[in-house]
C-alpha atoms as an extended CHARMM CRD file, in Angstrom:
* protein
*
       109  EXT
         1         1  MET       CA             19.4800000000      171.2630000000      -20.5220000000  PROA      1               0.0000000000
         2         2  PRO       CA             16.8250000000      168.3840000000      -19.0700000000  PROA      2               0.0000000000
         3         3  VAL       CA             13.8000000000      169.2350000000      -17.1480000000  PROA      3               0.0000000000
         4         4  GLY       CA             12.7190000000      167.4520000000      -13.9040000000  PROA      4               0.0000000000
         5         5  ALA       CA              9.6420000000      165.2320000000      -13.6770000000  PROA      5               0.0000000000
         6         6  LEU       CA              6.6160000000      167.2170000000      -12.5210000000  PROA      6               0.0000000000
         7         7  SER       CA              4.6080000000      166.9840000000      -15.4980000000  PROA      7               0.0000000000
         8         8  ARG       CA              2.1880000000      169.7180000000      -14.5410000000  PROA      8               0.0000000000
         9         9  PHE       CA              5.0470000000      172.2840000000      -14.4840000000  PROA      9               0.0000000000
        10        10  LYS       CA              6.9400000000      170.9590000000      -17.4850000000  PROA      10              0.0000000000
        11        11  GLY       CA              5.2820000000      173.3280000000      -20.2370000000  PROA      11              0.0000000000
        12        12  ARG       CA              6.0770000000      176.2250000000      -17.9140000000  PROA      12              0.0000000000
        13        13  THR       CA              9.4480000000      175.0660000000      -17.2730000000  PROA      13              0.0000000000
        14        14  ARG       CA             10.2010000000      174.4490000000      -20.8510000000  PROA      14              0.0000000000
        15        15  GLN       CA              8.9060000000      177.8720000000      -21.5580000000  PROA      15              0.0000000000
        16        16  ILE       CA             11.3560000000      179.6150000000      -18.9850000000  PROA      16              0.0000000000
        17        17  LEU       CA             14.2180000000      177.8400000000      -19.8530000000  PROA      17              0.0000000000
        18        18  ARG       CA             13.6900000000      178.4170000000      -23.9470000000  PROA      18              0.0000000000
        19        19  ALA       CA             13.3470000000      182.1840000000      -23.0010000000  PROA      19              0.0000000000
        20        20  ILE       CA             16.8530000000      182.5210000000      -21.5320000000  PROA      20              0.0000000000
        21        21  LYS       CA             19.5070000000      183.6070000000      -23.7060000000  PROA      21              0.0000000000
        22        22  GLY       CA             22.2880000000      181.4370000000      -24.0080000000  PROA      22              0.0000000000
        23        23  ILE       CA             20.6370000000      178.2020000000      -23.1550000000  PROA      23              0.0000000000
        24        24  GLU       CA             20.4690000000      175.0780000000      -25.4090000000  PROA      24              0.0000000000
        25        25  PHE       CA             17.6690000000      173.2150000000      -24.0880000000  PROA      25              0.0000000000
        26        26  VAL       CA             17.7940000000      169.3190000000      -24.4820000000  PROA      26              0.0000000000
        27        27  GLU       CA             15.8640000000      166.4510000000      -22.8510000000  PROA      27              0.0000000000
        28        28  PRO       CA             15.7180000000      162.6240000000      -23.5760000000  PROA      28              0.0000000000
        29        29  ALA       CA             13.9730000000      162.0870000000      -26.6970000000  PROA      29              0.0000000000
        30        30  TRP       CA             10.9780000000      159.8400000000      -25.0360000000  PROA      30              0.0000000000
        31        31  THR       CA             10.3650000000      162.4010000000      -22.5050000000  PROA      31              0.0000000000
        32        32  LYS       CA              9.3960000000      165.2720000000      -24.4800000000  PROA      32              0.0000000000
        33        33  GLY       CA              5.7650000000      165.1060000000      -23.7860000000  PROA      33              0.0000000000
        34        34  ASP       CA              4.1090000000      164.6800000000      -20.3540000000  PROA      34              0.0000000000
        35        35  TYR       CA              6.0490000000      161.7590000000      -18.8620000000  PROA      35              0.0000000000
        36        36  SER       CA              9.3970000000      161.2570000000      -17.7960000000  PROA      36              0.0000000000
        37        37  THR       CA             11.4320000000      158.6610000000      -15.5060000000  PROA      37              0.0000000000
        38        38  CYS       CA             11.3000000000      159.0590000000      -11.8030000000  PROA      38              0.0000000000
        39        39  CYS       CA             14.2260000000      159.8750000000      -10.1780000000  PROA      39              0.0000000000
        40        40  GLY       CA             13.2830000000      157.6330000000       -7.2920000000  PROA      40              0.0000000000
        41        41  GLY       CA             13.0390000000      160.4210000000       -4.7010000000  PROA      41              0.0000000000
        42        42  GLY       CA              9.4670000000      161.2040000000       -4.6490000000  PROA      42              0.0000000000
        43        43  GLY       CA              7.3810000000      161.3850000000       -1.5040000000  PROA      43              0.0000000000
        44        44  GLY       CA             10.0790000000      159.8890000000        0.6480000000  PROA      44              0.0000000000
        45        45  PHE       CA             10.4980000000      156.7360000000       -1.5590000000  PROA      45              0.0000000000
        46        46  GLU       CA             13.9700000000      156.8230000000       -0.7750000000  PROA      46              0.0000000000
        47        47  ALA       CA             13.6780000000      156.1880000000        2.8110000000  PROA      47              0.0000000000
        48        48  VAL       CA             11.2180000000      153.4450000000        2.3870000000  PROA      48              0.0000000000
        49        49  PHE       CA             13.0270000000      151.6330000000       -0.5530000000  PROA      49              0.0000000000
        50        50  PRO       CA             16.4670000000      152.8920000000       -0.3560000000  PROA      50              0.0000000000
        51        51  GLU       CA             18.1160000000      150.2130000000       -2.9520000000  PROA      51              0.0000000000
        52        52  LEU       CA             15.2630000000      150.7850000000       -5.5440000000  PROA      52              0.0000000000
        53        53  SER       CA             15.4070000000      154.5640000000       -5.0650000000  PROA      53              0.0000000000
        54        54  GLN       CA             19.3010000000      154.3690000000       -5.6290000000  PROA      54              0.0000000000
        55        55  MET       CA             18.7440000000      152.0970000000       -8.7850000000  PROA      55              0.0000000000
        56        56  LEU       CA             16.0520000000      154.6570000000       -9.9440000000  PROA      56              0.0000000000
        57        57  ALA       CA             18.2430000000      157.6020000000       -9.4170000000  PROA      57              0.0000000000
        58        58  LYS       CA             21.0470000000      155.9360000000      -11.2320000000  PROA      58              0.0000000000
        59        59  ASN       CA             18.9870000000      155.0750000000      -14.1140000000  PROA      59              0.0000000000
        60        60  ARG       CA             17.5200000000      158.7030000000      -14.4930000000  PROA      60              0.0000000000
        61        61  THR       CA             20.7150000000      160.3090000000      -14.0990000000  PROA      61              0.0000000000
        62        62  LYS       CA             22.6060000000      158.2210000000      -16.9920000000  PROA      62              0.0000000000
        63        63  GLU       CA             19.4760000000      159.1400000000      -19.1700000000  PROA      63              0.0000000000
        64        64  LEU       CA             19.7990000000      162.8530000000      -18.5880000000  PROA      64              0.0000000000
        65        65  VAL       CA             23.7040000000      162.6140000000      -18.7100000000  PROA      65              0.0000000000
        66        66  ASP       CA             23.5670000000      160.9530000000      -22.2360000000  PROA      66              0.0000000000
        67        67  THR       CA             21.8660000000      164.1420000000      -23.5020000000  PROA      67              0.0000000000
        68        68  LYS       CA             25.4360000000      165.8670000000      -23.0510000000  PROA      68              0.0000000000
        69        69  ALA       CA             23.8730000000      168.5020000000      -21.0050000000  PROA      69              0.0000000000
        70        70  GLN       CA             26.3010000000      170.5940000000      -18.6540000000  PROA      70              0.0000000000
        71        71  ILE       CA             23.5850000000      171.4750000000      -16.3860000000  PROA      71              0.0000000000
        72        72  ILE       CA             20.4490000000      169.4280000000      -15.0810000000  PROA      72              0.0000000000
        73        73  VAL       CA             17.5910000000      171.5660000000      -14.1520000000  PROA      73              0.0000000000
        74        74  THR       CA             14.6990000000      170.5500000000      -11.7240000000  PROA      74              0.0000000000
        75        75  SER       CA             12.0640000000      172.2610000000       -9.6090000000  PROA      75              0.0000000000
        76        76  CYS       CA             11.9260000000      169.3710000000       -7.3010000000  PROA      76              0.0000000000
        77        77  PRO       CA             14.1810000000      169.2090000000       -4.0610000000  PROA      77              0.0000000000
        78        78  GLY       CA             13.7910000000      165.5220000000       -4.2050000000  PROA      78              0.0000000000
        79        79  CYS       CA             15.3560000000      165.3270000000       -7.5970000000  PROA      79              0.0000000000
        80        80  ILE       CA             17.8780000000      167.6190000000       -6.7090000000  PROA      80              0.0000000000
        81        81  MET       CA             19.3940000000      165.2150000000       -3.9860000000  PROA      81              0.0000000000
        82        82  GLN       CA             18.8170000000      162.0640000000       -5.9600000000  PROA      82              0.0000000000
        83        83  LEU       CA             20.3730000000      163.2730000000       -9.2030000000  PROA      83              0.0000000000
        84        84  LYS       CA             23.4200000000      164.8960000000       -7.4450000000  PROA      84              0.0000000000
        85        85  THR       CA             23.8300000000      161.4220000000       -5.7630000000  PROA      85              0.0000000000
        86        86  GLY       CA             23.2450000000      159.5640000000       -9.1520000000  PROA      86              0.0000000000
        87        87  LEU       CA             26.1610000000      161.7490000000      -10.6240000000  PROA      87              0.0000000000
        88        88  LYS       CA             28.6000000000      160.7550000000       -7.8190000000  PROA      88              0.0000000000
        89        89  GLU       CA             27.5250000000      157.0700000000       -7.9390000000  PROA      89              0.0000000000
        90        90  LEU       CA             28.1580000000      157.0290000000      -11.9370000000  PROA      90              0.0000000000
        91        91  LYS       CA             31.3730000000      159.1810000000      -11.3370000000  PROA      91              0.0000000000
        92        92  VAL       CA             30.2060000000      161.8520000000      -13.7010000000  PROA      92              0.0000000000
        93        93  GLU       CA             32.1560000000      165.0150000000      -13.6400000000  PROA      93              0.0000000000
        94        94  GLY       CA             31.4650000000      168.5370000000      -15.4480000000  PROA      94              0.0000000000
        95        95  VAL       CA             27.7900000000      168.1200000000      -14.7540000000  PROA      95              0.0000000000
        96        96  GLU       CA             25.8090000000      169.9660000000      -12.1700000000  PROA      96              0.0000000000
        97        97  VAL       CA             22.1720000000      169.5310000000      -10.9530000000  PROA      97              0.0000000000
        98        98  LEU       CA             20.5040000000      173.1290000000      -10.2390000000  PROA      98              0.0000000000
        99        99  ASP       CA             17.1550000000      174.2720000000       -9.2850000000  PROA      99              0.0000000000
       100       100  LEU       CA             15.0470000000      176.3140000000      -12.1440000000  PROA      100             0.0000000000
       101       101  ALA       CA             15.2230000000      179.3700000000       -9.5840000000  PROA      101             0.0000000000
       102       102  GLU       CA             18.8530000000      179.2700000000       -9.7090000000  PROA      102             0.0000000000
       103       103  ILE       CA             19.0090000000      179.1360000000      -13.4060000000  PROA      103             0.0000000000
       104       104  VAL       CA             16.6960000000      182.1050000000      -13.5140000000  PROA      104             0.0000000000
       105       105  ALA       CA             18.5990000000      184.0860000000      -11.0340000000  PROA      105             0.0000000000
       106       106  GLN       CA             21.8130000000      183.6850000000      -12.8100000000  PROA      106             0.0000000000
       107       107  SER       CA             20.3540000000      184.8180000000      -15.9360000000  PROA      107             0.0000000000
       108       108  LEU       CA             19.1560000000      188.0770000000      -14.3880000000  PROA      108             0.0000000000
       109       109  SER       CA             22.5470000000      188.7000000000      -12.8940000000  PROA      109             0.0000000000
């Protein structure tokens, strides 16, 4: 289960996901530190540079899909939108994008 790009929260997000039973946590090899690829949606970027934003979304989505995760987890609303669009553009089926809060809620039910 990959993590979104907000580096100041990544450590906490990883801790939460690893603490949930039944989750196999995965992420792209080079993003295991403090940095990851941008989805192209931060700060309204998609409104100002739509073509570039779309390209970044597809690249980030492919990077995450290549982990073979069934669920992509992020705590960023912009990433959720961009990654869902990326999945459609790449015609990927069987992968969903969820907010971290949704994963936590599902684990408690």
